[in-house]
Amino acid sequence: MAGTLTILGLESSCDDTAAAVLRHAPGTAPVILSSVVEGQAALHTDYGGVVPEIAARAHTEKLDHCVEAALAEAGLALRDVDAIAVTAGPGLIGGVLSGVMCAKGLAAATGKPLVGVNHLAGHALTPRLLGEAPFPYLMLLVSGGHCQILLVRGAEEFTRLGGTIDDAPGEAFDKVARLLGLPQPGGPAVEREAQAGDPTRYRLPRPLLDRPGCDMSFSGLKTAVLRARDKIVAEHGGLPRQARADLCAAFQEAVADVLAEKTRRALDDYLALSPEAPMIAVAGGVAANGTIRAALQSVAEARGVAFTAPPLALCTDNAAMIAWAGLELFRAGRRDTMTLAARPRWPLDVASGGMLGSGKKGAKA
Ligand code: KG4
Ligand code: ZN
């Protein structure tokens, strides 16, 4: 069909190496022909976090293999793709460089056009990859490295309405899990534990809710969990199972309350634009959390706004979202050259600049 595009996407900005092939014909839903993600969790477990140098080396080793696997799964060869899209930032510089160099090599060898993509734009445009999001929509991007509320007006038009001034929510889940002796990644472990917990037994703060605006803070919440844990341990000589579950439930509910309230505030700015089909979307690993999803869904429902949360494989880091963002840019005429730079920091909303303290876990934005 005229205008059909097939894009190869590469992603290597944190600790997942990924390649995907995506096809889109105008007027139809995009088709993910393949999406390969090779994680590196095992390489980093002994260190309690992602080690940038180890991550960069692993990306270099895995990228070729991921590209081959993605093309094979799609039943295509490199000559069949129209362009190569690659994450050019923000992220761990060694990882981003590995991807950019690999994409440049493929582009130079085949003569295919190269498109550098902002990783955050990949997340923020994911609802359109699912074929259900006309601009503008409201996007809550919440993961281990990101936390932003964005007004998405176009493939390159983002307005940041708020974000964290310290930790990202996923980072807070991971730290709380560590404090309570739960395994990593902390989010799923805390959520599992919270199922048996009473969220009202321990009262935790809702940081920054007393201040106007949509900025958030999660670092104090983590410290509050630490204090509560120490008090329980001092009283009981250890951390009883039920107390741990109650603390997890209290923490999870506090995060959900903050995200819901700040999203509710952002909704006013969004609705002032009179969008034709108003929608709130969420993306990032933390979007997997049932309590958080439910809280956001009620915010949307209360105002008659649609709510969408992509399937988990498209919430966490993947290359299909990079291929899609690259496709939108390519269609709009974007072509990068061999001077394409790898950028450790690259705010989506240039006018608002970077957030104080953002990027603690791997220089995300
Ligand atoms: O998007 P992602 O895979 O990677 C980046 O950080 O870019 O997100 C991973 C984060 C981790 O911090 C993990 O603990 C959190 O998402 N996470 C969750 C859940 N599943 C993953 N947080 C809360 N509840 C979950 N069910
Ligand atoms: Zn990400």
CSV table of C-alpha atoms and ligand atoms in Angstrom, one decimal:
chain,number,residue,atom,x,y,z
A,1,MET,CA,0.0,0.0,0.0
A,2,ALA,CA,1.3,3.5,-0.8
A,3,GLY,CA,2.9,5.1,2.1
A,4,THR,CA,3.6,1.9,3.9
A,5,LEU,CA,6.8,2.1,6.0
A,6,THR,CA,8.9,-0.7,7.6
A,7,ILE,CA,11.2,0.5,10.4
A,8,LEU,CA,13.9,-1.2,12.3
A,9,GLY,CA,14.3,0.2,15.9
A,10,LEU,CA,17.2,-0.2,18.3
A,11,GLU,CA,17.1,0.5,22.1
A,12,SER,CA,20.0,0.3,24.5
A,13,SER,CA,19.7,3.3,26.9
A,14,CYS,CA,19.6,1.5,30.2
A,15,ASP,CA,19.8,-2.3,31.0
A,16,ASP,CA,17.7,-3.8,28.2
A,17,THR,CA,19.1,-4.4,24.7
A,18,ALA,CA,16.3,-4.4,22.2
A,19,ALA,CA,15.5,-4.5,18.5
A,20,ALA,CA,12.1,-4.5,16.7
A,21,VAL,CA,10.6,-4.3,13.3
A,22,LEU,CA,7.4,-2.3,12.8
A,23,ARG,CA,5.2,-1.8,9.8
A,24,HIS,CA,2.6,0.8,9.3
A,25,ALA,CA,0.3,1.7,6.4
A,26,PRO,CA,-1.6,5.0,6.7
A,27,GLY,CA,-5.1,4.6,8.0
A,28,THR,CA,-4.4,1.2,9.6
A,29,ALA,CA,-3.1,0.1,13.0
A,30,PRO,CA,0.7,-0.3,13.2
A,31,VAL,CA,1.9,-3.9,13.2
A,32,ILE,CA,4.8,-5.0,15.4
A,33,LEU,CA,6.5,-7.7,13.2
A,34,SER,CA,9.0,-8.5,15.9
A,35,SER,CA,10.1,-7.2,19.2
A,36,VAL,CA,13.2,-8.7,20.8
A,37,VAL,CA,14.3,-7.6,24.3
A,38,GLU,CA,17.4,-9.1,26.0
A,39,GLY,CA,17.6,-8.0,29.7
A,40,GLN,CA,20.8,-7.9,31.7
A,41,ALA,CA,19.4,-8.2,35.2
A,42,ALA,CA,21.7,-11.2,36.0
A,43,LEU,CA,24.8,-9.2,35.2
A,44,HIS,CA,24.0,-6.5,37.7
A,45,THR,CA,22.4,-8.3,40.6
A,46,ASP,CA,25.6,-8.6,42.7
A,47,TYR,CA,26.0,-4.8,42.6
A,48,GLY,CA,22.4,-3.8,43.7
A,49,GLY,CA,21.9,-1.6,40.6
A,50,VAL,CA,22.8,-1.1,37.0
A,51,VAL,CA,26.6,-0.7,36.5
A,52,PRO,CA,27.0,1.6,33.5
A,53,GLU,CA,30.3,0.0,32.2
A,54,ILE,CA,28.9,-3.5,32.4
A,55,ALA,CA,25.7,-2.4,30.7
A,56,ALA,CA,27.6,-0.8,27.8
A,57,ARG,CA,29.7,-3.8,27.2
A,58,ALA,CA,26.7,-6.1,27.3
A,59,HIS,CA,24.8,-3.9,24.8
A,60,THR,CA,27.7,-4.0,22.4
A,61,GLU,CA,27.7,-7.8,22.6
A,62,LYS,CA,23.9,-8.2,22.3
A,63,LEU,CA,22.9,-5.6,19.8
A,64,ASP,CA,24.0,-7.5,16.6
A,65,HIS,CA,22.2,-10.6,17.9
A,66,CYS,CA,19.0,-8.7,18.7
A,67,VAL,CA,18.9,-7.1,15.3
A,68,GLU,CA,19.4,-10.4,13.6
A,69,ALA,CA,16.8,-12.0,15.7
A,70,ALA,CA,14.3,-9.2,15.1
A,71,LEU,CA,14.8,-9.4,11.3
A,72,ALA,CA,14.5,-13.2,11.3
A,73,GLU,CA,11.3,-13.1,13.4
A,74,ALA,CA,9.9,-10.5,11.0
A,75,GLY,CA,10.9,-12.7,8.0
A,76,LEU,CA,12.8,-9.7,6.5
A,77,ALA,CA,16.3,-8.7,5.5
A,78,LEU,CA,17.9,-5.3,6.2
A,79,ARG,CA,17.3,-4.3,2.6
A,80,ASP,CA,13.5,-4.6,3.3
A,81,VAL,CA,13.4,-1.8,5.9
A,82,ASP,CA,12.8,1.8,5.0
A,83,ALA,CA,14.8,3.4,7.8
A,84,ILE,CA,16.8,2.6,11.0
A,85,ALA,CA,15.6,4.3,14.2
A,86,VAL,CA,17.8,4.3,17.3
A,87,THR,CA,17.6,5.7,20.8
A,88,ALA,CA,20.1,8.6,20.8
A,89,GLY,CA,19.3,9.6,24.5
A,90,PRO,CA,18.7,10.2,27.2
A,91,GLY,CA,20.3,7.4,29.2
A,92,LEU,CA,23.5,5.8,30.3
A,93,ILE,CA,26.0,7.2,27.8
A,94,GLY,CA,27.9,4.0,27.1
A,95,GLY,CA,24.7,2.2,26.3
A,96,VAL,CA,23.3,5.0,24.1
A,97,LEU,CA,26.6,5.1,22.2
A,98,SER,CA,26.6,1.4,21.6
A,99,GLY,CA,23.1,1.7,20.0
A,100,VAL,CA,23.9,4.8,18.0
A,101,MET,CA,27.2,3.3,16.6
A,102,CYS,CA,25.5,0.1,15.7
A,103,ALA,CA,22.7,2.0,13.9
A,104,LYS,CA,25.2,4.2,12.1
A,105,GLY,CA,27.1,1.1,11.0
A,106,LEU,CA,23.9,-0.5,9.6
A,107,ALA,CA,22.9,2.7,7.9
A,108,ALA,CA,26.4,3.2,6.3
A,109,ALA,CA,26.5,-0.4,5.1
A,110,THR,CA,23.1,-0.4,3.5
A,111,GLY,CA,22.5,3.3,2.6
A,112,LYS,CA,19.3,3.2,4.7
A,113,PRO,CA,18.2,6.5,6.4
A,114,LEU,CA,19.0,7.0,10.1
A,115,VAL,CA,16.6,8.5,12.6
A,116,GLY,CA,17.7,9.4,16.1
A,117,VAL,CA,14.9,9.0,18.7
A,118,ASN,CA,14.4,10.4,22.2
A,119,HIS,CA,13.8,7.5,24.5
A,120,LEU,CA,11.2,9.4,26.5
A,121,ALA,CA,9.4,10.2,23.2
A,122,GLY,CA,9.3,6.5,22.6
A,123,HIS,CA,7.4,5.9,25.9
A,124,ALA,CA,5.2,9.0,25.4
A,125,LEU,CA,4.1,8.0,21.9
A,126,THR,CA,3.4,4.3,22.8
A,127,PRO,CA,-0.4,4.9,23.0
A,128,ARG,CA,-0.3,5.8,19.2
A,129,LEU,CA,1.6,2.6,18.5
A,130,LEU,CA,-1.5,0.8,19.8
A,131,GLY,CA,-3.5,2.8,17.3
A,132,GLU,CA,-5.8,4.6,19.8
A,133,ALA,CA,-4.5,8.1,20.6
A,134,PRO,CA,-5.1,11.2,18.6
A,135,PHE,CA,-3.2,14.3,19.8
A,136,PRO,CA,-3.3,15.9,22.3
A,137,TYR,CA,-3.4,13.4,25.2
A,138,LEU,CA,-2.1,13.4,28.8
A,139,MET,CA,0.8,11.0,29.5
A,140,LEU,CA,2.0,9.9,32.9
A,141,LEU,CA,5.4,8.4,32.4
A,142,VAL,CA,6.5,6.4,35.5
A,143,SER,CA,9.4,4.0,35.7
A,144,GLY,CA,12.6,3.3,37.5
A,145,GLY,CA,14.3,6.2,35.8
A,146,HIS,CA,11.5,8.5,34.7
A,147,CYS,CA,8.6,10.4,36.2
A,148,GLN,CA,6.9,13.1,34.2
A,149,ILE,CA,3.4,14.3,33.4
A,150,LEU,CA,3.4,15.3,29.8
A,151,LEU,CA,1.0,17.0,27.5
A,152,VAL,CA,1.6,15.2,24.2
A,153,ARG,CA,0.6,17.6,21.3
A,154,GLY,CA,2.6,16.0,18.5
A,155,ALA,CA,5.4,13.6,17.8
A,156,GLU,CA,7.9,16.3,18.7
A,157,GLU,CA,5.7,18.6,20.8
A,158,PHE,CA,5.7,17.9,24.5
A,159,THR,CA,4.9,20.1,27.4
A,160,ARG,CA,6.0,18.9,30.8
A,161,LEU,CA,3.4,19.8,33.4
A,162,GLY,CA,5.2,18.2,36.3
A,163,GLY,CA,7.7,15.6,37.3
A,164,THR,CA,9.7,14.3,40.3
A,165,ILE,CA,12.2,16.6,42.0
A,166,ASP,CA,14.1,13.6,43.4
A,167,ASP,CA,13.6,9.9,43.0
A,168,ALA,CA,11.4,8.3,40.2
A,169,PRO,CA,8.6,6.1,41.7
A,170,GLY,CA,10.1,2.8,40.5
A,171,GLU,CA,13.3,3.8,42.1
A,172,ALA,CA,11.4,4.4,45.4
A,173,PHE,CA,9.7,1.0,45.1
A,174,ASP,CA,13.1,-0.6,44.5
A,175,LYS,CA,14.6,1.1,47.6
A,176,VAL,CA,11.7,0.3,49.8
A,177,ALA,CA,11.9,-3.4,48.8
A,178,ARG,CA,15.6,-3.3,49.8
A,179,LEU,CA,14.7,-1.7,53.1
A,180,LEU,CA,12.2,-4.4,53.8
A,181,GLY,CA,14.4,-7.3,52.7
A,182,LEU,CA,12.4,-8.0,49.5
A,183,PRO,CA,13.9,-9.0,46.2
A,184,GLN,CA,14.6,-6.8,43.1
A,185,PRO,CA,13.0,-5.5,41.0
A,186,GLY,CA,11.2,-4.0,44.0
A,187,GLY,CA,7.9,-2.9,42.4
A,188,PRO,CA,6.4,-6.4,41.8
A,189,ALA,CA,7.8,-7.6,45.1
A,190,VAL,CA,6.2,-4.8,47.1
A,191,GLU,CA,2.9,-5.1,45.2
A,192,ARG,CA,2.8,-8.9,45.9
A,193,GLU,CA,3.5,-8.3,49.6
A,194,ALA,CA,1.0,-5.5,49.8
A,195,GLN,CA,-1.8,-7.8,48.8
A,196,ALA,CA,-1.9,-9.2,52.4
A,197,GLY,CA,-1.4,-5.8,53.9
A,198,ASP,CA,-3.6,-3.1,55.5
A,199,PRO,CA,-2.8,0.3,54.0
A,200,THR,CA,-4.3,2.1,57.0
A,201,ARG,CA,-2.2,0.7,59.8
A,202,TYR,CA,0.9,2.9,59.2
A,203,ARG,CA,0.3,6.5,58.1
A,204,LEU,CA,2.9,7.7,55.5
A,205,PRO,CA,3.2,11.2,54.1
A,206,ARG,CA,1.9,12.4,50.7
A,207,PRO,CA,4.9,14.6,49.7
A,208,LEU,CA,4.2,17.9,47.9
A,209,LEU,CA,0.4,17.5,47.9
A,210,ASP,CA,0.3,20.6,50.1
A,211,ARG,CA,2.0,22.6,47.3
A,212,PRO,CA,0.3,23.8,44.1
A,213,GLY,CA,1.4,22.4,40.8
A,214,CYS,CA,2.2,18.9,39.4
A,215,ASP,CA,5.7,18.3,40.7
A,216,MET,CA,6.3,15.2,42.9
A,217,SER,CA,8.8,13.9,45.4
A,218,PHE,CA,9.3,10.3,46.5
A,219,SER,CA,12.5,10.4,48.4
A,220,GLY,CA,10.9,11.5,51.7
A,221,LEU,CA,8.4,8.7,51.4
A,222,LYS,CA,11.2,6.1,51.3
A,223,THR,CA,12.7,7.7,54.4
A,224,ALA,CA,9.4,7.6,56.1
A,225,VAL,CA,9.3,3.8,55.4
A,226,LEU,CA,12.8,3.5,56.8
A,227,ARG,CA,11.8,5.3,60.1
A,228,ALA,CA,8.6,3.2,60.4
A,229,ARG,CA,10.6,0.0,59.8
A,230,ASP,CA,13.2,0.9,62.5
A,231,LYS,CA,10.4,1.7,65.0
A,232,ILE,CA,8.7,-1.6,64.4
A,233,VAL,CA,12.1,-3.5,64.6
A,234,ALA,CA,12.9,-1.7,67.9
A,235,GLU,CA,9.4,-2.6,69.3
A,236,HIS,CA,9.3,-6.2,68.1
A,237,GLY,CA,13.0,-7.2,67.9
A,238,GLY,CA,12.4,-7.8,64.2
A,239,LEU,CA,10.0,-7.1,61.3
A,240,PRO,CA,6.9,-9.3,61.7
A,241,ARG,CA,5.5,-10.6,58.4
A,242,GLN,CA,2.2,-8.8,58.8
A,243,ALA,CA,3.9,-5.5,59.6
A,244,ARG,CA,6.0,-5.7,56.5
A,245,ALA,CA,2.9,-6.4,54.4
A,246,ASP,CA,1.1,-3.4,56.0
A,247,LEU,CA,4.1,-1.1,55.3
A,248,CYS,CA,4.2,-2.2,51.7
A,249,ALA,CA,0.4,-1.5,51.4
A,250,ALA,CA,0.8,1.9,53.0
A,251,PHE,CA,3.7,2.8,50.8
A,252,GLN,CA,2.0,1.7,47.6
A,253,GLU,CA,-1.2,3.6,48.5
A,254,ALA,CA,0.8,6.8,49.2
A,255,VAL,CA,2.5,6.6,45.8
A,256,ALA,CA,-0.8,5.9,44.1
A,257,ASP,CA,-2.4,8.9,46.0
A,258,VAL,CA,0.4,11.3,44.9
A,259,LEU,CA,0.3,10.2,41.3
A,260,ALA,CA,-3.5,10.3,41.1
A,261,GLU,CA,-3.7,13.8,42.7
A,262,LYS,CA,-1.0,15.3,40.5
A,263,THR,CA,-2.6,13.7,37.4
A,264,ARG,CA,-6.0,15.2,38.5
A,265,ARG,CA,-4.4,18.6,38.6
A,266,ALA,CA,-2.7,18.2,35.2
A,267,LEU,CA,-6.0,17.2,33.8
A,268,ASP,CA,-7.3,20.7,34.2
A,269,ASP,CA,-4.6,22.1,32.0
A,270,TYR,CA,-5.2,19.4,29.5
A,271,LEU,CA,-9.0,19.8,29.4
A,272,ALA,CA,-8.5,23.6,28.9
A,273,LEU,CA,-7.3,22.6,25.4
A,274,SER,CA,-10.7,21.1,24.6
A,275,PRO,CA,-9.3,17.9,23.1
A,276,GLU,CA,-11.8,16.1,20.9
A,277,ALA,CA,-11.3,12.7,22.4
A,278,PRO,CA,-9.8,13.3,25.8
A,279,MET,CA,-7.5,10.6,27.1
A,280,ILE,CA,-5.0,9.9,29.9
A,281,ALA,CA,-2.3,7.4,29.1
A,282,VAL,CA,0.3,5.8,31.4
A,283,ALA,CA,3.6,4.1,30.5
A,284,GLY,CA,6.8,2.8,32.2
A,285,GLY,CA,7.3,-0.2,34.5
A,286,VAL,CA,5.4,1.3,37.4
A,287,ALA,CA,2.3,1.3,35.2
A,288,ALA,CA,2.2,-2.4,35.8
A,289,ASN,CA,1.0,-1.7,39.4
A,290,GLY,CA,-2.7,-2.6,39.9
A,291,THR,CA,-3.4,-0.1,42.7
A,292,ILE,CA,-1.7,2.8,40.7
A,293,ARG,CA,-3.6,1.8,37.5
A,294,ALA,CA,-6.9,1.7,39.4
A,295,ALA,CA,-6.2,5.1,41.0
A,296,LEU,CA,-5.5,6.7,37.6
A,297,GLN,CA,-8.5,5.0,36.0
A,298,SER,CA,-10.8,6.6,38.7
A,299,VAL,CA,-9.3,10.0,38.1
A,300,ALA,CA,-10.0,9.6,34.3
A,301,GLU,CA,-13.5,8.2,34.9
A,302,ALA,CA,-14.5,11.0,37.3
A,303,ARG,CA,-13.9,13.5,34.5
A,304,GLY,CA,-15.3,11.4,31.7
A,305,VAL,CA,-11.9,11.0,30.1
A,306,ALA,CA,-10.7,7.7,28.5
A,307,PHE,CA,-7.8,5.9,30.2
A,308,THR,CA,-5.3,3.7,28.4
A,309,ALA,CA,-2.4,1.6,29.8
A,310,PRO,CA,-0.4,-0.4,27.2
A,311,PRO,CA,0.4,-4.1,27.8
A,312,LEU,CA,3.3,-4.5,30.1
A,313,ALA,CA,5.8,-5.5,27.3
A,314,LEU,CA,5.2,-2.0,25.8
A,315,CYS,CA,5.3,-0.2,29.1
A,316,THR,CA,8.8,-1.3,30.0
A,317,ASP,CA,11.8,-0.5,27.7
A,318,ASN,CA,11.5,-2.0,24.2
A,319,ALA,CA,12.5,-1.2,20.7
A,320,ALA,CA,9.0,-1.3,19.1
A,321,MET,CA,8.3,2.1,20.7
A,322,ILE,CA,11.6,3.5,19.3
A,323,ALA,CA,10.7,2.1,15.8
A,324,TRP,CA,7.2,3.8,16.2
A,325,ALA,CA,8.6,7.2,17.3
A,326,GLY,CA,11.2,6.9,14.5
A,327,LEU,CA,8.4,6.2,12.0
A,328,GLU,CA,6.5,9.3,13.0
A,329,LEU,CA,9.6,11.4,12.7
A,330,PHE,CA,10.6,9.8,9.4
A,331,ARG,CA,7.2,10.4,7.9
A,332,ALA,CA,7.5,14.0,8.9
A,333,GLY,CA,10.7,14.3,7.0
A,334,ARG,CA,13.4,13.7,9.7
A,335,ARG,CA,16.7,12.2,8.5
A,336,ASP,CA,19.8,12.1,10.6
A,337,THR,CA,23.4,11.9,9.4
A,338,MET,CA,26.6,10.2,10.6
A,339,THR,CA,27.0,13.2,13.0
A,340,LEU,CA,24.1,12.0,15.1
A,341,ALA,CA,25.2,12.4,18.7
A,342,ALA,CA,24.5,10.2,21.7
A,343,ARG,CA,23.0,12.4,24.4
A,344,PRO,CA,23.1,11.4,28.1
A,345,ARG,CA,20.6,14.1,28.9
A,346,TRP,CA,17.8,15.2,26.5
A,347,PRO,CA,14.7,16.8,28.0
A,348,LEU,CA,11.6,16.2,25.9
A,349,ASP,CA,10.3,19.7,26.8
A,350,VAL,CA,13.3,21.8,26.0
A,351,ALA,CA,11.5,25.0,27.2
A,352,SER,CA,11.1,23.6,30.7
A,353,GLY,CA,14.7,22.3,30.9
A,354,GLY,CA,15.8,19.4,33.1
A,355,MET,CA,14.3,18.6,36.5
A,356,LEU,CA,16.3,19.1,39.7
A,357,GLY,CA,17.7,15.7,40.7
A,358,SER,CA,16.3,13.8,37.7
A,359,GLY,CA,18.4,11.1,36.3
A,360,LYS,CA,19.8,9.9,39.6
A,361,LYS,CA,19.3,6.4,38.3
A,362,GLY,CA,21.1,6.6,35.0
A,363,ALA,CA,20.8,10.2,33.7
A,364,LYS,CA,17.4,9.7,32.2
A,365,ALA,CA,16.4,13.3,31.4
B,1,KG4,O1,10.3,1.0,32.6
B,1,KG4,P1,11.2,0.1,33.3
B,1,KG4,O2,11.2,-1.4,32.9
B,1,KG4,O3,12.7,0.5,33.3
B,1,KG4,C1,13.1,1.8,33.5
B,1,KG4,O4,13.3,2.2,34.7
B,1,KG4,O5,13.3,2.6,32.5
B,1,KG4,O6,10.7,0.2,34.9
B,1,KG4,C2,11.3,-0.5,35.9
B,1,KG4,C3,10.7,-0.1,37.2
B,1,KG4,C4,11.4,-0.7,38.4
B,1,KG4,O7,11.8,0.3,39.3
B,1,KG4,C5,10.4,-1.6,38.9
B,1,KG4,O8,10.5,-1.8,40.3
B,1,KG4,C6,9.1,-0.9,38.6
B,1,KG4,O9,9.4,-0.3,37.3
B,1,KG4,N1,7.9,-1.8,38.5
B,1,KG4,C7,6.9,-1.7,39.4
B,1,KG4,C8,6.1,-2.8,39.1
B,1,KG4,N2,6.6,-3.5,38.1
B,1,KG4,C9,7.8,-2.9,37.8
B,1,KG4,N3,6.6,-0.8,40.3
B,1,KG4,C10,5.4,-0.9,41.0
B,1,KG4,N4,4.6,-2.0,40.8
B,1,KG4,C11,4.9,-2.9,39.9
B,1,KG4,N5,4.0,-3.9,39.7
B,2,ZN,ZN,12.4,3.8,29.6
